Tab-separated table of C-alpha atoms in Angstrom:
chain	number	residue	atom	x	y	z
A	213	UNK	CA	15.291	5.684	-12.794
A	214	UNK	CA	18.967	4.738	-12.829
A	215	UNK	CA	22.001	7.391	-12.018
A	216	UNK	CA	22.467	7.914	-15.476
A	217	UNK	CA	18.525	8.781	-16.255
A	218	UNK	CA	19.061	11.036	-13.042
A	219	UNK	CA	22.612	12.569	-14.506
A	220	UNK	CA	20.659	13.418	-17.490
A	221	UNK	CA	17.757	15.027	-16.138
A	222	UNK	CA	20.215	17.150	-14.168
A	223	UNK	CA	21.708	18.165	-17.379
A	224	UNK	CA	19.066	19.384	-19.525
A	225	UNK	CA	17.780	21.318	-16.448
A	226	UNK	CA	20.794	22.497	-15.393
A	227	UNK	CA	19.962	25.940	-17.858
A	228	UNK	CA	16.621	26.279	-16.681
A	229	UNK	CA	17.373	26.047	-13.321
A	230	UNK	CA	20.057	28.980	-13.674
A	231	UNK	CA	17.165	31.142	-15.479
A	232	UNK	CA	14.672	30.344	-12.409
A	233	UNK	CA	16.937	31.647	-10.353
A	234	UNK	CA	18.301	34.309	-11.850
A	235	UNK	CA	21.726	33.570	-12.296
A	236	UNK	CA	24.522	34.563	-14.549
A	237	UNK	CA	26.739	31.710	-15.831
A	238	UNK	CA	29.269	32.857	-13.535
A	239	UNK	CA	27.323	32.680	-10.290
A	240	UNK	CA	26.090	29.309	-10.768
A	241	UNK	CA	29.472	27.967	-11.663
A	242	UNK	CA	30.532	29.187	-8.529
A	243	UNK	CA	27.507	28.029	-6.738
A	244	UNK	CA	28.305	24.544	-7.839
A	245	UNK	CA	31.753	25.336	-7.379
A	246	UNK	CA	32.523	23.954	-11.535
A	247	UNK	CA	34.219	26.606	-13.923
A	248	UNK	CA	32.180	28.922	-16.206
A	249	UNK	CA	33.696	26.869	-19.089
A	250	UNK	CA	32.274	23.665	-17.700
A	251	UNK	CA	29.046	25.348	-16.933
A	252	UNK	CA	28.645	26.213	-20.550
A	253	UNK	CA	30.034	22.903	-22.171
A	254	UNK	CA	27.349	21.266	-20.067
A	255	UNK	CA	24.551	23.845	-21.151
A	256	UNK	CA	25.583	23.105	-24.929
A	257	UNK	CA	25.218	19.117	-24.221
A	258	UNK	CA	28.728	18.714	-24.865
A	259	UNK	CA	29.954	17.530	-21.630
A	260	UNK	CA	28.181	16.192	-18.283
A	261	UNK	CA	27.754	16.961	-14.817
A	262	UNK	CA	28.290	13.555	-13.584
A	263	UNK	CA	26.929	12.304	-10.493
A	264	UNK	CA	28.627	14.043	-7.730
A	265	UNK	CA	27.941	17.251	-9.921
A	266	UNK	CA	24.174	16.751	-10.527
A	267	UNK	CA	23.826	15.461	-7.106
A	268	UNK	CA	25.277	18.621	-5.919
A	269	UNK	CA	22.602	20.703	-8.321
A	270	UNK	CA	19.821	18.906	-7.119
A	271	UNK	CA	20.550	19.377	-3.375
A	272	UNK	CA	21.534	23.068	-3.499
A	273	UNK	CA	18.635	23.665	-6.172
A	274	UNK	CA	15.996	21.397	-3.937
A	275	UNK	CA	13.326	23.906	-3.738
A	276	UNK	CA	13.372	24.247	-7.912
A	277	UNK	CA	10.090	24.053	-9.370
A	278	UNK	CA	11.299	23.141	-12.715
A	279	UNK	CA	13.403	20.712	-10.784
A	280	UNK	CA	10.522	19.411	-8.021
A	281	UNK	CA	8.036	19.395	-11.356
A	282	UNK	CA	10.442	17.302	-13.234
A	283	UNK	CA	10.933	14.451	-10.738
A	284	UNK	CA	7.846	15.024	-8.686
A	285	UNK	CA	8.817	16.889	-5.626
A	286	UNK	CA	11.330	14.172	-3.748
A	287	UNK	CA	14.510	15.153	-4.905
A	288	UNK	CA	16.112	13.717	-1.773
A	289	UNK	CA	13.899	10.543	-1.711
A	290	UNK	CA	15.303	9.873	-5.592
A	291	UNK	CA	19.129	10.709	-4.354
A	292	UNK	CA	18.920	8.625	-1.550
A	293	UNK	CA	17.329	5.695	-3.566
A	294	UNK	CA	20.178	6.002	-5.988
A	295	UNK	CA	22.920	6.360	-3.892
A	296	UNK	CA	21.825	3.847	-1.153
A	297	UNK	CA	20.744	1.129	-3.747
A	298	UNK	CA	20.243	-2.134	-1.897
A	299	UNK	CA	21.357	-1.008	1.178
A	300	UNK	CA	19.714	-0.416	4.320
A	301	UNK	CA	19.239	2.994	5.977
A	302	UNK	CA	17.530	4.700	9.215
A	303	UNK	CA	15.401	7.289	7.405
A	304	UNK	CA	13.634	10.042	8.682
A	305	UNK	CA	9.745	10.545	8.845
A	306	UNK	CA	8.105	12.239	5.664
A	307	UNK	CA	4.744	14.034	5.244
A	308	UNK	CA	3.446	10.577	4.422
A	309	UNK	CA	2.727	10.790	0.501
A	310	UNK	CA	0.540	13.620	0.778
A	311	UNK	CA	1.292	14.985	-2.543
A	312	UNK	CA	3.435	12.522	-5.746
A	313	UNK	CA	3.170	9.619	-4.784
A	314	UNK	CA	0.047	6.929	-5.000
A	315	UNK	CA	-0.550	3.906	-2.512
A	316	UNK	CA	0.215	0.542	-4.061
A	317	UNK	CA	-0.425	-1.483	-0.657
A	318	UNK	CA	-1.638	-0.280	2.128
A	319	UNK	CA	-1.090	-3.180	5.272
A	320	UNK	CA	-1.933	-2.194	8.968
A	321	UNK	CA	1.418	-0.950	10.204
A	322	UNK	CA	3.162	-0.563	6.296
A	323	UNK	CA	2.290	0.677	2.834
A	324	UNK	CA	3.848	0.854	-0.440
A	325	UNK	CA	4.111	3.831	-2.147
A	326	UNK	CA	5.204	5.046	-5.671
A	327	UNK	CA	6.388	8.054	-6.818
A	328	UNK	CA	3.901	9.448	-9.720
A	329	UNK	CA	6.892	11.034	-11.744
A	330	UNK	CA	10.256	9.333	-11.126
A	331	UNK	CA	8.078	5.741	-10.384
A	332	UNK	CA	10.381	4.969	-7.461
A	333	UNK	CA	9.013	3.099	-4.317
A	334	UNK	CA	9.017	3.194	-0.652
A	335	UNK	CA	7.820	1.520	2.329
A	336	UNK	CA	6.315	3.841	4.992
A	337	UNK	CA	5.327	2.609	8.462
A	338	UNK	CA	2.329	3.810	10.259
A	339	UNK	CA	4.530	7.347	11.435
A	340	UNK	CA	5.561	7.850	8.060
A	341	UNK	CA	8.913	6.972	8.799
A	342	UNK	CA	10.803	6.031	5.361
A	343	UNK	CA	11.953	1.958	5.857
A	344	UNK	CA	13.204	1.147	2.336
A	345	UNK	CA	13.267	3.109	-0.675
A	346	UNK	CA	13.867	1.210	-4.258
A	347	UNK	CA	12.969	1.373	-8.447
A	348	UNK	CA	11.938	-2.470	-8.281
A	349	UNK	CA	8.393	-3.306	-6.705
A	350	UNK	CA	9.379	-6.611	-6.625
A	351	UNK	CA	11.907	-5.959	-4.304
A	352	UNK	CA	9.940	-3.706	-2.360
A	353	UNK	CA	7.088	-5.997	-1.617
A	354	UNK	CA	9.335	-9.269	-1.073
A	355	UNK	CA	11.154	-7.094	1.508
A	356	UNK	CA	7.680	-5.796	2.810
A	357	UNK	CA	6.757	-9.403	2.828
A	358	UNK	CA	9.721	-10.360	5.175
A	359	UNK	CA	8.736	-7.391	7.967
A	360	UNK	CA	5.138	-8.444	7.910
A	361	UNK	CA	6.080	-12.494	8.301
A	362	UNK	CA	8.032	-11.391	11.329
């Protein structure tokens, strides 16, 4: 998934996310603090949320079903993988791949894991503490392939 596959996603859930919740057009606009006109220019398809925007929907909206269902539960795991592409980050432990994702390698102290919906990876160690999150495998295993070698 790229930003603009995310973007997109955001936008043709954006409607169905305000009907889960219960919201008129006017709350939500002020939830994602966008005007009621651009709220309903990007229901139509006319206009979109952009990143910061659909970003913004994803995070406040987290616990979504529709949303969770749609990307496979890590909305966070998918931000952060977009936003930190090819950069390094400290992340925090997860429930170690309990539910979405699927075990590609599985080394003593490591494993590869990939999402079952957005088919993004990551690299767990053995607390389930996120190491590297990317789209490529290739990348993913060369990288896992450096931390093993030393």
């Amino acid at each position: 998934m790229e930003r603009k596959q995310f973007i997109q996603l955001m936008d043709e859930k954006i409607k169905l996310i305000r009907t889960e919740y219960g919201l008129t057009q006017d709350k939500m606009a002020v939830i994602l603090g966008i005007s009621k006109k651009t709220l309903i220019e990007i229901e139509k398809s006319r206009i979109s949320l952009g990143w910061t925007n659909a970003v913004a929907l994803a995070s406040i909206f987290s616990d979504s079903t529709i949303l969770r269902d749609a990307v496979g539960g890590d909305l966070s795991g998918i931000i952060i993988a977009l936003a930190f592409k090819d950069v390094n980050v400290d992340y925090p432990k997860t429930w170690g791949g309990k539910v979405w994702w699927k075990t590609i390698v599985d080394e003593t102290s490591f494993r590869i894991q990939q999402n079952i919906f957005s088919r993004h990876y990551r690299i767990l160690d053995k607390d389930n503490r996120r190491i590297y999150v990317s789209f490529s495998l290739q990348e993913t295993k060369e990288l896992l392939d450096t931390i093993l070698a030393g």
